[in-house]
Amino acid sequence: MSLLSALSIVWGLMLHVSFSVLNTQYCVPRKTVPYQNNLKLFREEGIFNYSIILMRDDLGVLLLGAREAIYALDMNNISDKKSGVYWNVTEEKQTECTYKGKLAEVECRNYIRTLHQVNDTTMYVCGTNAFSPTCDYMTFVNGELQLRGKQDEGKGKCPFDPFQRYSSLMVGNDLYSATSINFLGSEPVVLRSSNLALRTEFKSSWLSEPNFVYMDFVDESSDSPEGDDDKVYLFFSENAMEYDFYSKVVVSRVARVCKGDMGGQRTLQRKWTSFLKARLDCSLPEPSLPPIVQDVFLLKHKDWKKSIFYAVFTPQSSLSQVSAVCAYSVSSIRDVFNEGKFKTPVAVETSHVKWVMYTGEVPVPRPGACINNVARKMGMNRSLDLPDKTLQFIRDRPLMDEAVRPLTGGPLLVKKGPLLTRIVVDNVLALDGQRYAVMFIGTDNGYVQKAVNYAGEMFIIEEIQLCENPQPISILRLSSRKGQLYAGSQNGAIQMPVSNCSRYDTCVDCILARDPYCAWDVSTEQCSSVSSLPLSSNTSIQSLKEGDVSQCPQPDPVAAVDITLVPHNNIQLPCQLHSNLAQVHWRFSEQTLHSDHKYYIYDGGLLILSASEADAGLYACDSVEQINGRTYKRTVVVYDLQLDSGPTVWSSTTPGSEVINSSDSIHSTSTAAPGTGPTLHKKDPLLPQTLINTAKITRLEVAVALLSLLCLSLMGVIFWIWIRGQWKCFKFSQHPGEKESKKQSGEYMHIENRTTEIKLLGPESRRPCSANNNHSAVDFKGNGELHFTPMANISSLDGLGYINDESEI
Ligand SMILES: *[C@@H]1O[C@H](CO)[C@@H](O)[C@H](O)[C@H]1NC(C)=O
Ligand SMILES: *[C@@H]1O[C@H](CO)[C@@H](O)[C@H](O)[C@H]1NC(C)=O
Ligand SMILES: *[C@@H]1O[C@H](CO)[C@@H](O)[C@H](O)[C@H]1NC(C)=O
Ligand SMILES: *[C@@H]1O[C@H](CO)[C@@H](O)[C@H](O)[C@H]1NC(C)=O
Ligand SMILES: *[C@@H]1O[C@H](CO)[C@@H](O)[C@H](O)[C@H]1NC(C)=O
Ligand SMILES: *[C@@H]1O[C@H](CO)[C@@H](O)[C@H](O)[C@H]1NC(C)=O
Ligand SMILES: *[C@@H]1O[C@H](CO)[C@@H](O)[C@H](O)[C@H]1NC(C)=O
Ligand SMILES: *[C@@H]1O[C@H](CO)[C@@H](O)[C@H](O)[C@H]1NC(C)=O
């Protein structure tokens, strides 16, 4: 292939990719917090599948269920194990299970899947127990966990298959569960285990190969003028019956039952008389099959009508990588069930049934309604009193015609890339007296995304890496009171505070983070947790919707760092930005610098190629960040490049370095918002030494180096665009044509060596959770030789920051 054709292909590719960049809004988490060793975590040797958590705020312990083990952990520090019990599968059970064709070490074990509180001291526990689900009572007394050994039948309360999703809920003494009731997993059921057990009818119009994900309770009887009952809501996905497709289509559903349901007398005996279901709508901006609900969180409000379900959806087709979050108000779901039309089956051909809107007369009392004042007036105090007409209607038509629409009309978040798995939402009181719903969303590569929707504008405050190795977050729990999140994965459980305001060390950074948990305390000059501030504090600053930093005190001027200029050498000036959303701008004297034959601007700084005497002067690195349509500019670091008078090559120490008020000496070249002043940069005495080189480079060498750099940077840009493409943010009120902030593609490092050596790294990856750490860099030696170097030895260099790179050039 000729060079020309190769280049044209590369350019074509670039144009194509950049075109798609321009046409979509990409949302990048403002900060990426890589895995930290100081996170509190719990894991035990030989124990896996940490997939169920019961928080006991009252006891201060977290009960964690895994495979054949249950632990009681300190809620303040989950590394602190208070007690633990094993519940191993017996050899007999395991053998029996393997005879039925299941894998001994995988399926024929006891996976703890159910953990509920019964009373102050007692819990109810169920495990899959080698495809023979079994339950037991467990006590936590005097800091000691103990299983009672009262083996209870677990069929219908806990799945047989450890890989199957399921959901359960304890309301009073009643256990509500949604799972399969048989070994094959072919008989789905929504069951209430109580004195009066109730279940769903075994009909595909009720449940068709469902995948249950979540259940919760809403006390709708409180202050109900209609004399309504409390409800249990269930979220799942199942095969659609309402679409005429050639192939199977799965849809997401919400269903509900009434707490006081007692079944029917003749019709629907021991079956729910109040089981109603509706489709959950969460439309993506691009055409696709309906997305599948994966997890739900109920953000409870004192007034249940204001409670909101937040649901995570993933694509139905593996071709798509778009996940979404949609929110539904309890009252809108209730309206669909209480007032909406029903769907009814009609036979189109001999064997084909189509579901259409039911337009006939609906019996009274309304089918599927709980016992309310209307029914009581008719002398019906219990569901047992309901007439057959009402019961037969609901037995044959459990599906509502209308779908439940999201609160905001569309998704709160649309994200491309690693799939979202679990969600919890915190209701945070901010300094402005308003409450904000902060979403914590687990991903299938071990990250948690912390996101807020500010009046339609989706904003990801930060993404935090919880798992060292990429693996799905399989459970996420929130203790608002303790301000802690607890996450579980195959290998362990991790604890994380809902916020760490100390990550933001300047006022500007604290405000631009737009984290409802954090505010800048002017008196202590710290980014502090809002809850720790005195209530009527008038010395704190927070600007969530606007990200307005104008109230921030004028920062101290930046002290210039002195660098010795040795002619004909390459000089590297590091500059690390605080935000993934920021762009870097370099100024020399009053000129804005661009990457060209002389300068190379990359993620971590500026490279001046073959410096000459004319390059002496002041260089300023500005961070330019777009927040909510505004531009903020601040100076991150200033370098004073001075000509070295003597011929001594290694004279790196420059005595008498002066501190310059950068605002005086360097003129701002842009009309930036006020208050985004420079920050103080510590002088680094080692810096000049790493920047000086002894060897000269010939013109030819520079030319060859430049050409290669250009080629590699082109590849970097493409890779960067591709990486950026992993993230997509759906904004309701934003200008779609607006271009996202752009990052440079490559990172150069200047390594002290005999020969002139330029290291080119791949772009800083925005893709979280690197699979391996064997980073490599391409060295471009002055002699034109290309070779690979492991990154480990260079990434420790000062001022170069964190390199998260998966590209192998
Ligand atoms: C349990 O964890 C192991 C080890 O990570 C994994 O291979 C297995 O698939 C998990 N089992 C289930 C049911 O998730
Ligand atoms: C948490 O508990 C572990 C185990 O008891 C202990 O080693 C660790 O120091 C504790 N961490 C904190 C912050 O208290
Ligand atoms: C149960 O299994 C665990 C490890 O899987 C083992 O340490 C423990 O001794 C076993 N307990 C019993 C009673 O067999
Ligand atoms: C808690 O419930 C268990 C099981 O139902 C019962 O045996 C125990 O007496 C109860 N304890 C208290 C303190 O109510
Ligand atoms: C229903 O309850 C009311 C009062 O609670 C009672 O007067 C009435 O007789 C009951 N009706 C039936 C059919 O049980
Ligand atoms: C908060 O962040 C700071 C700075 O990154 C870090 O030193 C500290 O350990 C973090 N605290 C917690 C509780 O994670
Ligand atoms: C804060 O309030 C106190 C009294 O309530 C007042 O004296 C002080 O000037 C206020 N400070 C600011 C910065 O507004
Ligand atoms: C920098 O500013 C401070 C006060 O703002 C002033 O005292 C000092 O003389 C200034 N230095 C230069 C070099 O202008």
CSV table of N, CA and C in Angstrom, one decimal, residues 468-559:
chain,number,residue,atom,x,y,z
A,468,GLU,N,-10.4,-3.1,41.6
A,468,GLU,CA,-9.1,-3.0,41.0
A,468,GLU,C,-9.1,-3.7,39.6
A,469,ASN,N,-9.8,-4.8,39.5
A,469,ASN,CA,-9.9,-5.4,38.2
A,469,ASN,C,-11.3,-5.2,37.7
A,470,PRO,N,-11.5,-5.0,36.4
A,470,PRO,CA,-12.8,-4.7,35.9
A,470,PRO,C,-13.7,-5.9,36.1
A,471,GLN,N,-14.8,-5.7,36.9
A,471,GLN,CA,-15.8,-6.7,37.1
A,471,GLN,C,-17.1,-6.0,37.5
A,472,PRO,N,-18.2,-6.6,37.2
A,472,PRO,CA,-19.5,-5.9,37.4
A,472,PRO,C,-19.7,-5.6,38.9
A,473,ILE,N,-20.3,-4.4,39.2
A,473,ILE,CA,-20.9,-4.1,40.5
A,473,ILE,C,-22.2,-4.9,40.5
A,474,SER,N,-22.3,-5.9,41.5
A,474,SER,CA,-23.5,-6.7,41.5
A,474,SER,C,-24.5,-6.3,42.5
A,475,ILE,N,-24.0,-5.5,43.4
A,475,ILE,CA,-25.0,-4.9,44.4
A,475,ILE,C,-24.5,-3.6,44.9
A,476,LEU,N,-25.4,-2.6,45.1
A,476,LEU,CA,-25.1,-1.3,45.5
A,476,LEU,C,-26.1,-0.9,46.6
A,477,ARG,N,-25.6,-0.5,47.7
A,477,ARG,CA,-26.5,0.0,48.8
A,477,ARG,C,-26.0,1.3,49.3
A,478,LEU,N,-27.0,2.1,49.8
A,478,LEU,CA,-26.6,3.4,50.3
A,478,LEU,C,-27.1,3.6,51.7
A,479,SER,N,-26.3,4.1,52.6
A,479,SER,CA,-26.7,4.5,53.9
A,479,SER,C,-26.6,6.1,53.9
A,480,SER,N,-27.7,6.7,53.7
A,480,SER,CA,-27.7,8.2,53.7
A,480,SER,C,-27.2,8.7,55.1
A,481,ARG,N,-27.7,8.1,56.1
A,481,ARG,CA,-27.3,8.5,57.4
A,481,ARG,C,-25.8,8.5,57.7
A,482,LYS,N,-25.2,7.4,57.2
A,482,LYS,CA,-23.8,7.3,57.4
A,482,LYS,C,-23.0,8.0,56.3
A,483,GLY,N,-23.7,8.3,55.2
A,483,GLY,CA,-23.0,8.9,54.1
A,483,GLY,C,-22.0,7.9,53.4
A,484,GLN,N,-22.5,6.7,53.4
A,484,GLN,CA,-21.6,5.6,52.8
A,484,GLN,C,-22.3,4.8,51.8
A,485,LEU,N,-21.5,4.4,50.8
A,485,LEU,CA,-22.1,3.5,49.8
A,485,LEU,C,-21.4,2.1,50.0
A,486,TYR,N,-22.1,1.0,49.8
A,486,TYR,CA,-21.5,-0.3,49.9
A,486,TYR,C,-21.8,-1.0,48.6
A,487,ALA,N,-20.7,-1.5,48.0
A,487,ALA,CA,-20.9,-2.2,46.8
A,487,ALA,C,-20.3,-3.6,46.9
A,488,GLY,N,-21.0,-4.5,46.1
A,488,GLY,CA,-20.5,-5.9,46.1
A,488,GLY,C,-20.1,-6.3,44.7
A,489,SER,N,-19.2,-7.2,44.6
A,489,SER,CA,-18.8,-7.8,43.3
A,489,SER,C,-18.5,-9.3,43.6
A,490,GLN,N,-18.0,-10.0,42.5
A,490,GLN,CA,-17.7,-11.4,42.7
A,490,GLN,C,-16.6,-11.6,43.8
A,491,ASN,N,-15.7,-10.7,43.9
A,491,ASN,CA,-14.5,-10.9,44.7
A,491,ASN,C,-14.6,-10.3,46.1
A,492,GLY,N,-15.5,-9.3,46.3
A,492,GLY,CA,-15.5,-8.7,47.6
A,492,GLY,C,-16.5,-7.6,47.7
A,493,ALA,N,-16.5,-6.9,48.9
A,493,ALA,CA,-17.4,-5.8,49.1
A,493,ALA,C,-16.5,-4.6,49.4
A,494,ILE,N,-17.0,-3.4,48.9
A,494,ILE,CA,-16.2,-2.2,49.0
A,494,ILE,C,-17.1,-1.1,49.6
A,495,GLN,N,-16.5,-0.3,50.5
A,495,GLN,CA,-17.2,0.8,51.1
A,495,GLN,C,-16.6,2.1,50.5
A,496,MET,N,-17.5,3.1,50.3
A,496,MET,CA,-17.0,4.3,49.7
A,496,MET,C,-17.9,5.5,50.3
A,497,PRO,N,-17.2,6.6,50.7
A,497,PRO,CA,-18.0,7.7,51.2
A,497,PRO,C,-18.8,8.4,50.0
A,498,VAL,N,-20.0,9.0,50.3
A,498,VAL,CA,-20.7,9.6,49.2
A,498,VAL,C,-20.0,10.8,48.6
A,499,SER,N,-19.1,11.3,49.3
A,499,SER,CA,-18.3,12.4,48.8
A,499,SER,C,-17.0,12.5,49.5
A,500,ASN,N,-16.0,13.1,48.8
A,500,ASN,CA,-14.7,13.4,49.4
A,500,ASN,C,-14.3,14.8,48.9
A,501,CYS,N,-14.8,15.8,49.6
A,501,CYS,CA,-14.6,17.2,49.2
A,501,CYS,C,-13.2,17.6,49.2
A,502,SER,N,-12.3,16.9,49.9
A,502,SER,CA,-10.9,17.3,50.0
A,502,SER,C,-10.2,17.0,48.7
A,503,ARG,N,-10.9,16.3,47.8
A,503,ARG,CA,-10.3,16.1,46.5
A,503,ARG,C,-10.1,17.4,45.7
A,504,TYR,N,-10.9,18.4,46.1
A,504,TYR,CA,-10.9,19.7,45.4
A,504,TYR,C,-10.1,20.7,46.3
A,505,ASP,N,-9.0,21.1,45.8
A,505,ASP,CA,-8.1,21.9,46.7
A,505,ASP,C,-8.2,23.4,46.5
A,506,THR,N,-8.9,23.8,45.5
A,506,THR,CA,-9.0,25.3,45.3
A,506,THR,C,-10.5,25.6,45.3
A,507,CYS,N,-10.8,26.9,45.5
A,507,CYS,CA,-12.2,27.3,45.5
A,507,CYS,C,-12.8,27.1,44.2
A,508,VAL,N,-12.1,27.4,43.1
A,508,VAL,CA,-12.6,27.3,41.7
A,508,VAL,C,-12.9,25.8,41.4
A,509,ASP,N,-12.0,24.9,41.8
A,509,ASP,CA,-12.2,23.5,41.6
A,509,ASP,C,-13.4,23.0,42.4
A,510,CYS,N,-13.5,23.5,43.6
A,510,CYS,CA,-14.6,23.1,44.4
A,510,CYS,C,-16.0,23.5,43.9
A,511,ILE,N,-16.0,24.7,43.3
A,511,ILE,CA,-17.3,25.2,42.8
A,511,ILE,C,-17.6,24.5,41.4
A,512,LEU,N,-16.5,24.4,40.6
A,512,LEU,CA,-16.8,23.8,39.3
A,512,LEU,C,-17.1,22.3,39.4
A,513,ALA,N,-16.8,21.7,40.5
A,513,ALA,CA,-17.1,20.2,40.7
A,513,ALA,C,-18.7,20.1,40.7
A,514,ARG,N,-19.3,21.1,41.2
A,514,ARG,CA,-20.8,21.2,41.3
A,514,ARG,C,-21.4,20.0,42.0
A,515,ASP,N,-20.7,19.6,43.1
A,515,ASP,CA,-21.1,18.5,43.9
A,515,ASP,C,-22.0,19.0,45.0
A,516,PRO,N,-23.2,18.6,45.1
A,516,PRO,CA,-24.1,19.1,46.1
A,516,PRO,C,-23.6,18.8,47.6
A,517,TYR,N,-22.8,17.8,47.7
A,517,TYR,CA,-22.3,17.5,49.0
A,517,TYR,C,-21.2,18.5,49.5
A,518,CYS,N,-20.6,19.2,48.5
A,518,CYS,CA,-19.4,20.0,48.9
A,518,CYS,C,-19.6,21.5,48.7
A,519,ALA,N,-19.0,22.3,49.6
A,519,ALA,CA,-19.0,23.8,49.4
A,519,ALA,C,-17.7,24.3,49.8
A,520,TRP,N,-17.3,25.5,49.3
A,520,TRP,CA,-16.1,26.1,49.7
A,520,TRP,C,-16.3,26.9,50.9
A,521,ASP,N,-15.5,26.6,52.0
A,521,ASP,CA,-15.6,27.3,53.2
A,521,ASP,C,-14.6,28.4,53.2
A,522,VAL,N,-15.0,29.7,53.1
A,522,VAL,CA,-14.1,30.8,53.0
A,522,VAL,C,-13.2,31.0,54.2
A,523,SER,N,-13.8,30.7,55.4
A,523,SER,CA,-13.1,30.9,56.6
A,523,SER,C,-11.9,29.9,56.8
A,524,THR,N,-12.1,28.6,56.4
A,524,THR,CA,-11.1,27.6,56.6
A,524,THR,C,-10.3,27.4,55.3
A,525,GLU,N,-10.8,28.0,54.2
A,525,GLU,CA,-10.2,27.9,52.9
A,525,GLU,C,-10.1,26.4,52.5
A,526,GLN,N,-11.2,25.7,52.6
A,526,GLN,CA,-11.2,24.3,52.3
A,526,GLN,C,-12.5,23.9,51.6
A,527,CYS,N,-12.5,23.0,50.8
A,527,CYS,CA,-13.7,22.4,50.2
A,527,CYS,C,-14.2,21.4,51.2
A,528,SER,N,-15.3,21.8,51.8
A,528,SER,CA,-15.8,21.0,52.9
A,528,SER,C,-17.2,20.4,52.6
A,529,SER,N,-17.5,19.4,53.4
A,529,SER,CA,-18.8,18.7,53.3
A,529,SER,C,-19.9,19.7,53.8
A,530,VAL,N,-20.9,19.8,53.0
A,530,VAL,CA,-22.0,20.8,53.4
A,530,VAL,C,-22.6,20.4,54.8
A,531,SER,N,-22.7,19.1,55.0
A,531,SER,CA,-23.3,18.7,56.3
A,531,SER,C,-22.4,19.0,57.5
A,532,SER,N,-21.2,19.2,57.3
A,532,SER,CA,-20.3,19.6,58.4
A,532,SER,C,-20.2,21.1,58.6
A,533,LEU,N,-20.8,21.8,57.7
A,533,LEU,CA,-20.8,23.3,57.9
A,533,LEU,C,-21.9,23.7,58.9
A,534,PRO,N,-21.6,24.8,59.6
A,534,PRO,CA,-22.7,25.3,60.5
A,534,PRO,C,-23.9,25.7,59.6
A,535,LEU,N,-25.1,25.5,60.2
A,535,LEU,CA,-26.3,25.7,59.4
A,535,LEU,C,-26.5,27.0,58.7
A,536,SER,N,-26.4,28.1,59.5
A,536,SER,CA,-26.6,29.4,58.9
A,536,SER,C,-25.2,30.0,58.5
A,537,SER,N,-24.4,29.2,57.9
A,537,SER,CA,-23.1,29.6,57.5
A,537,SER,C,-23.2,30.6,56.3
A,538,ASN,N,-22.7,31.8,56.4
A,538,ASN,CA,-22.7,32.7,55.3
A,538,ASN,C,-21.3,32.8,54.7
A,539,THR,N,-20.4,31.9,55.1
A,539,THR,CA,-19.0,32.0,54.6
A,539,THR,C,-18.7,30.9,53.7
A,540,SER,N,-19.8,30.2,53.2
A,540,SER,CA,-19.5,29.1,52.3
A,540,SER,C,-20.1,29.4,50.9
A,541,ILE,N,-19.5,28.9,49.9
A,541,ILE,CA,-19.9,29.1,48.5
A,541,ILE,C,-20.2,27.8,47.8
A,542,GLN,N,-21.3,27.8,47.1
A,542,GLN,CA,-21.7,26.7,46.3
A,542,GLN,C,-22.5,27.2,45.2
A,543,SER,N,-22.3,26.7,44.0
A,543,SER,CA,-23.1,27.2,42.8
A,543,SER,C,-23.3,25.9,41.9
A,544,LEU,N,-24.4,25.2,42.2
A,544,LEU,CA,-24.6,23.9,41.6
A,544,LEU,C,-25.1,24.1,40.1
A,545,LYS,N,-26.2,24.8,39.9
A,545,LYS,CA,-26.7,24.9,38.6
A,545,LYS,C,-25.9,25.7,37.6
A,546,GLU,N,-25.3,26.7,38.2
A,546,GLU,CA,-24.5,27.6,37.3
A,546,GLU,C,-23.0,27.3,37.2
A,547,GLY,N,-22.5,26.8,38.3
A,547,GLY,CA,-21.1,26.7,38.4
A,547,GLY,C,-20.4,28.0,38.3
A,548,ASP,N,-20.9,29.0,39.1
A,548,ASP,CA,-20.4,30.3,39.1
A,548,ASP,C,-19.3,30.6,40.1
A,549,VAL,N,-18.1,30.9,39.7
A,549,VAL,CA,-17.0,31.0,40.6
A,549,VAL,C,-16.7,32.4,41.0
A,550,SER,N,-17.6,33.4,40.6
A,550,SER,CA,-17.3,34.8,40.8
A,550,SER,C,-17.2,35.1,42.3
A,551,GLN,N,-17.8,34.3,43.2
A,551,GLN,CA,-17.7,34.6,44.6
A,551,GLN,C,-16.4,34.1,45.2
A,552,CYS,N,-15.6,33.3,44.5
A,552,CYS,CA,-14.4,32.8,45.0
A,552,CYS,C,-13.4,33.9,45.2
A,553,PRO,N,-12.7,33.9,46.3
A,553,PRO,CA,-11.7,34.9,46.6
A,553,PRO,C,-10.6,34.9,45.5
A,554,GLN,N,-10.1,36.0,45.2
A,554,GLN,CA,-9.1,36.1,44.1
A,554,GLN,C,-7.9,35.3,44.6
A,555,PRO,N,-7.5,34.3,43.8
A,555,PRO,CA,-6.4,33.4,44.2
A,555,PRO,C,-5.1,34.1,44.2
A,556,ASP,N,-4.1,33.6,44.9
A,556,ASP,CA,-2.8,34.1,44.9
A,556,ASP,C,-2.2,34.0,43.5
A,557,PRO,N,-1.3,34.9,43.2
A,557,PRO,CA,-0.7,34.8,41.9
A,557,PRO,C,0.2,33.6,41.8
A,558,VAL,N,0.4,33.2,40.6
A,558,VAL,CA,1.2,32.0,40.3
A,558,VAL,C,2.7,32.4,40.4
A,559,ALA,N,3.4,31.7,41.1
A,559,ALA,CA,4.9,31.9,41.1
A,559,ALA,C,5.5,31.2,39.9
